Amino acid sequence: MTPPPIPDARDAMAVARRMQDFPARFSPMLVKELRQGMRTNLFSVAFILLQTVMVLSLLAGLADPGSAAVDGFFWFFVVVMLLIVQPLRGFNALSSEYLLNTMDLIQLTRLDAWRITLGKWTALNAQTLLFVTGVLPYLVMRYFLGNVNFVADLAGLLFLGLGSALASAIAIGCSAFRHFILRGILVIGSAIGFTILYAVMQSMIFRSGLGGNLATMGLTAISLLYGCFFFLSFGASRIAPLSENHSTRKRLVALFFTAVALGFLWFDIEEAVVVVVALILGFACVDALTEPLPVFAKVLEPFRRNTFTRVAATFFTPGWMGGIWFFLLCFLAFTGVVLVVSTFFSSSPIELSDRVEFITVMISSANLFLFPLIFIHLFFPKHASGSFTFGIYTFIQGCLLLLTIMVAALAEAISRFDHLIFALVPVPSVLLVAVQNGGADARFELIYLAAALLTLLLGIAIPLLRQREAVHDYVRNLKPR
Amino acid sequence: MNEPATESGNAVAVEEAANATGAAGASSPAIEVRQLSRWFPGVHAVRDVSFTVERGQVIGFVGANGAGKTTTMRILATLDHPSSGEAYVCGYNVLTHPAEVRRCIGWMPDHYGTYSHMTVLEYLDFFARALGYRGDERIERIAEVMEFTDLTGLADRLIDALSKGMGQRLCLGRALLHDPEVLILDEPAAGLDPKARVELKHLIRILAREGKTVFISSHILSELGEMCDSLLFINQGQIIHHGSAESLRRGSAATSVVEVQLAGNIDKLAEWASLSPHVTFREATKSGGRLEIDSLEPDIIASVLRRMINDGLPVADFHLQERKLEDAFIEILGEIEASGTPIVS
């Protein structure tokens, strides 16, 4: 047999032909990231380390079958690889494109921001899949060694894979921010937040009696799926040129997932459904409220077509202004969901005497989202529509959380003057604590309600008044030509 | 992340004006800029800039750091938007038809972007895929570009291991992948060694011969002078000169200065000049002197040389003395400082 001819290095066509290792239908970003990612030292070292640990745990299992320590050792490394090491590789995914001065070059091609972000995420997950595939033979061998529930292990690995997909989406989405500290805070905050939320959700699921494992798993899968979409589109819209509209799709998808989640009300897991709906709408609203206003009238062009699109424009056009109306829409929808769940699905419907408290709580919850906007538009008007808006918003929310914890602790320590203390710090989160503390006292109910309503009004009015020039342009551009 | 929308009003107005005008066509200039301005908070980067670049021209864009070159070029490349005014590339407005503009431009930034852990071939393949090339067409484009930029031999080399010159060739190759009509090159020669500069200049000359429009910025005026059909000087966001390198070298004078070197007695030169019409002896040099001729016409200058030889002067060297472009640039800046108004020819 004659060996195939070695292509002449000088023959450009022969050299270029070598670039057919990945099919043409693969996303260019996916191909690029796979080629780069699998060549990094981190990937190789992590893969070899995982294989070594798997072999060691298998040998340890042989020596001591059914040992909990060996089992823990096995899963600890799988968890670290899938939930920490792999997602953290996406920490610089988008910001590095700015650092390397390549983002401009990519944006001049046919790749839009969504395809860039999705490609990076898919590539990272493809590499995670390699890790998972690498672990599978050891799962089978553990099963043959005995004392291992193979199906439970497989389900655990699957959920770890899904968790890894979400964690990667968080890391890649947040990597759109070029500031290392902000990026770090967001990733760590999201990780902690999601762990707490899932703990809360799980306890709720169990409390509601597990209306069926399949429904619970379905709802979890839906929230994971939306989480991935949200963080990827969040990152995409942050790197997108202002001529691209990602907001409409983001908001419509949030409403779609809300509707799908509501379908699970028929499986007796209503509390979990409410939590998931709150999460979906909450994330979508924070994003919408911190978006820059569109500069390009071209983005608004599709909304000028007819009366229906102009009405839709109120809620779905990019920018914080459309974001405020979208937020109000979501707020009303969520209030409706809570009322429907309470009336038709819950064993303890809201009583007439609770209604004022209920309205106060709902409005104060809405104010939690709007309140930072008052600060931003009053004190940082120059940053009200820029890339810093989200950072400032997050910072203010963090400060408010800290303030609320301090006020609540103080009020508890000096319980005689708790209403006075609450009145001195008129922020929505403190108001929520105050309602909880003084809900039974009818004298304060109406005051709290009035304060909540006033805050809501200010939360909407101040941004619109402070940015009236931008608002004027925005409204003018939506008028039919 | 792109610019904040704090000046959305202006940008929207600009976009509306852009929608109302402008039509693409083969007869339209390669680049047309009308009263373009761009301001950032506290900085007026580009002020009321207007110029036209015809198809097939090579234009040098000259200015000090922070003069507004990169901002103007980024607007032309659809990577930034004007605060007021309009910009067209191949007849398409950069604001309303960014996708069309992107298809007809090749952009090479001052800090070229490349990736680590990636070979030259993979880099070109990524951009060819991202530009929408599929199958054999993609392979052909990559091969053509590698051949043109002489990168075939480096195809498997990691980008990290390339020299600056090789990197610039790769970057030029990337910009050429979709065979753009207009090339916008921002400081392509910055940081290159003399050999790499010559190579790059050679490639740009070939591109110009192929009929591409090249809009190139550089600090090295002498290089631009050799390559460009005309030069655009920008200072503090304003165009201060637009004209050929030749006219710039000549300046506003109506006379020519020639430097003459004689093989023998140099005193003869002054004596000869005093007897010749249209010629004035300006100053003596080590082996000859400088003569001023009352004309810019090449025929008259040639006739002066002929007469010198006919009159028996041992002429060893005779050449037209031109101003250096750098001197011309400084002179223009000085004139502006004195008069306070830009000189656009």
Coordinates of C-alpha atoms in Angstrom, one line a residue, chain A residues 32-226:
Chain A
K32 CA -13.4 28.3 17.2
E33 CA -14.1 27.8 20.9
L34 CA -13.7 24.0 20.6
R35 CA -10.4 24.3 18.8
Q36 CA -9.1 26.8 21.3
G37 CA -10.7 25.3 24.5
M38 CA -9.4 21.8 24.0
R39 CA -5.9 23.1 23.5
T40 CA -5.8 24.9 26.8
N41 CA -3.7 23.5 29.6
L42 CA -6.6 23.8 32.0
F43 CA -8.7 21.4 30.0
S44 CA -6.0 18.8 29.6
V45 CA -5.0 19.0 33.2
A46 CA -8.6 18.8 34.5
F47 CA -9.4 15.9 32.2
I48 CA -6.3 13.9 33.3
L49 CA -6.9 14.8 36.9
L50 CA -10.5 13.6 36.8
Q51 CA -9.5 10.3 35.1
T52 CA -6.9 9.8 37.8
V53 CA -9.3 10.5 40.6
M54 CA -11.9 8.1 39.0
V55 CA -9.3 5.3 38.8
L56 CA -8.2 5.9 42.4
S57 CA -11.8 5.9 43.7
L58 CA -12.5 2.8 41.7
L59 CA -9.5 1.1 43.3
A60 CA -10.5 2.3 46.7
G61 CA -14.0 1.0 46.0
L62 CA -12.5 -2.4 45.2
A63 CA -10.7 -2.4 48.6
D64 CA -13.7 -1.2 50.6
P65 CA -17.0 -1.8 48.7
G66 CA -19.9 0.4 49.6
S67 CA -17.8 2.9 51.6
A68 CA -19.5 6.3 52.0
A69 CA -16.1 8.0 52.1
V70 CA -15.1 6.5 48.7
D71 CA -18.5 7.5 47.4
G72 CA -18.1 11.0 48.7
F73 CA -14.6 11.2 47.2
F74 CA -15.9 10.2 43.8
W75 CA -18.8 12.7 43.7
F76 CA -16.8 15.5 45.2
F77 CA -14.5 15.6 42.3
V78 CA -17.3 15.2 39.7
V79 CA -19.1 18.1 41.4
V80 CA -16.0 20.3 41.5
M81 CA -15.2 19.6 37.8
L82 CA -18.8 20.1 36.5
L83 CA -20.0 22.9 38.8
I84 CA -16.9 24.9 39.5
V85 CA -14.0 24.3 37.1
Q86 CA -15.9 24.0 33.9
P87 CA -18.2 27.0 34.4
L88 CA -15.4 29.2 35.7
R89 CA -13.7 28.7 32.3
G90 CA -16.5 30.9 30.9
F91 CA -15.7 33.7 33.4
N92 CA -13.7 35.6 30.8
A93 CA -15.5 34.3 27.7
L94 CA -16.9 37.6 26.5
S95 CA -14.7 40.1 28.2
S96 CA -11.6 38.4 26.8
E97 CA -12.8 39.3 23.3
Y98 CA -12.7 42.9 24.3
L99 CA -9.3 42.4 26.0
L100 CA -7.9 40.9 22.8
N101 CA -9.5 43.5 20.6
T102 CA -11.4 40.9 18.7
M103 CA -15.0 41.8 19.5
D104 CA -15.0 44.5 16.8
L105 CA -13.7 42.1 14.3
I106 CA -16.4 39.5 15.1
Q107 CA -19.1 42.1 15.1
L108 CA -18.1 43.0 11.5
T109 CA -18.9 39.4 10.4
R110 CA -22.4 37.9 10.2
L111 CA -22.4 36.7 13.8
D112 CA -24.7 38.6 16.0
A113 CA -24.3 38.9 19.8
W114 CA -26.7 36.0 20.5
R115 CA -24.8 33.6 18.2
I116 CA -21.5 34.7 19.7
T117 CA -22.7 34.0 23.3
L118 CA -24.6 30.8 22.4
G119 CA -21.5 29.5 20.5
K120 CA -19.3 30.0 23.5
W121 CA -21.8 28.3 25.8
T122 CA -22.3 25.4 23.5
A123 CA -18.5 24.9 23.2
L124 CA -18.1 24.9 27.0
N125 CA -20.9 22.4 27.4
A126 CA -19.5 20.2 24.7
Q127 CA -16.3 20.0 26.7
T128 CA -18.4 19.3 29.9
L129 CA -20.1 16.5 27.9
L130 CA -16.6 15.1 27.3
F131 CA -16.0 15.1 31.1
V132 CA -19.4 13.5 31.7
T133 CA -18.7 10.8 29.1
G134 CA -15.3 10.2 30.7
V135 CA -17.1 9.6 34.0
L136 CA -19.7 7.2 32.6
P137 CA -17.5 4.1 32.4
Y138 CA -16.6 4.5 36.1
L139 CA -20.3 4.7 37.0
V140 CA -20.9 1.4 35.2
M141 CA -17.9 -0.2 36.9
R142 CA -19.0 1.1 40.3
Y143 CA -22.4 -0.6 39.7
F144 CA -20.6 -3.9 38.9
L145 CA -18.6 -3.6 42.1
G146 CA -21.9 -3.4 44.0
N147 CA -23.7 -1.3 46.6
V148 CA -24.4 1.5 44.1
N149 CA -27.7 2.5 42.6
F150 CA -26.8 3.0 39.0
V151 CA -30.1 4.8 38.0
A152 CA -29.8 7.2 40.9
D153 CA -26.1 7.8 40.0
L154 CA -27.0 8.4 36.4
A155 CA -29.8 10.8 37.3
G156 CA -27.4 12.6 39.6
L157 CA -24.9 13.0 36.9
L158 CA -27.5 14.2 34.5
F159 CA -28.7 16.9 36.9
L160 CA -25.1 17.8 37.6
G161 CA -24.7 18.2 33.8
L162 CA -27.7 20.5 33.7
G163 CA -26.5 22.4 36.7
S164 CA -23.2 22.8 35.0
A165 CA -25.0 24.2 31.9
L166 CA -26.7 26.8 34.0
A167 CA -23.5 27.7 35.9
S168 CA -21.7 28.0 32.6
A169 CA -24.5 30.3 31.3
I170 CA -24.2 32.4 34.4
A171 CA -20.5 32.7 34.0
I172 CA -20.6 33.5 30.3
G173 CA -23.6 35.9 30.7
C174 CA -21.8 37.8 33.4
S175 CA -18.5 37.8 31.5
A176 CA -20.0 40.5 29.3
F177 CA -19.0 43.0 32.0
R178 CA -15.4 44.1 31.5
H179 CA -14.9 45.0 35.1
F180 CA -13.4 42.1 36.9
I181 CA -14.8 42.9 40.3
L182 CA -18.3 43.4 39.1
R183 CA -18.1 40.2 37.1
G184 CA -16.8 38.4 40.2
I185 CA -19.5 39.8 42.5
L186 CA -22.2 38.8 39.9
V187 CA -20.9 35.3 39.5
I188 CA -20.5 34.7 43.2
G189 CA -23.8 36.4 44.0
S190 CA -25.6 34.3 41.4
A191 CA -24.0 31.1 42.6
I192 CA -25.0 31.8 46.2
G193 CA -28.5 33.1 45.2
F194 CA -29.2 30.0 43.1
T195 CA -28.1 27.6 45.8
I196 CA -30.4 29.4 48.4
L197 CA -33.3 29.5 45.9
Y198 CA -33.0 25.9 45.1
A199 CA -32.9 25.0 48.7
V200 CA -36.0 27.1 49.3
M201 CA -37.7 25.6 46.3
Q202 CA -36.8 22.1 47.3
S203 CA -38.2 22.6 50.8
M204 CA -41.4 24.0 49.2
I205 CA -41.7 21.1 46.9
F206 CA -41.4 18.7 49.7
R207 CA -43.8 20.7 51.9
S208 CA -46.4 20.6 49.1
G209 CA -46.2 16.9 49.2
L210 CA -44.4 16.2 45.9
G211 CA -47.4 16.1 43.6
G212 CA -45.3 13.8 41.5
N213 CA -41.6 13.5 40.9
L214 CA -42.0 14.0 37.2
A215 CA -43.8 17.3 37.6
T216 CA -41.2 18.5 40.1
M217 CA -38.4 17.5 37.8
G218 CA -40.2 19.1 34.8
L219 CA -40.6 22.4 36.7
T220 CA -36.9 22.3 37.7
A221 CA -35.9 21.5 34.1
I222 CA -37.9 24.4 32.9
S223 CA -36.4 26.8 35.4
L224 CA -32.9 25.6 34.5
L225 CA -33.7 26.0 30.8
Y226 CA -35.0 29.5 31.4

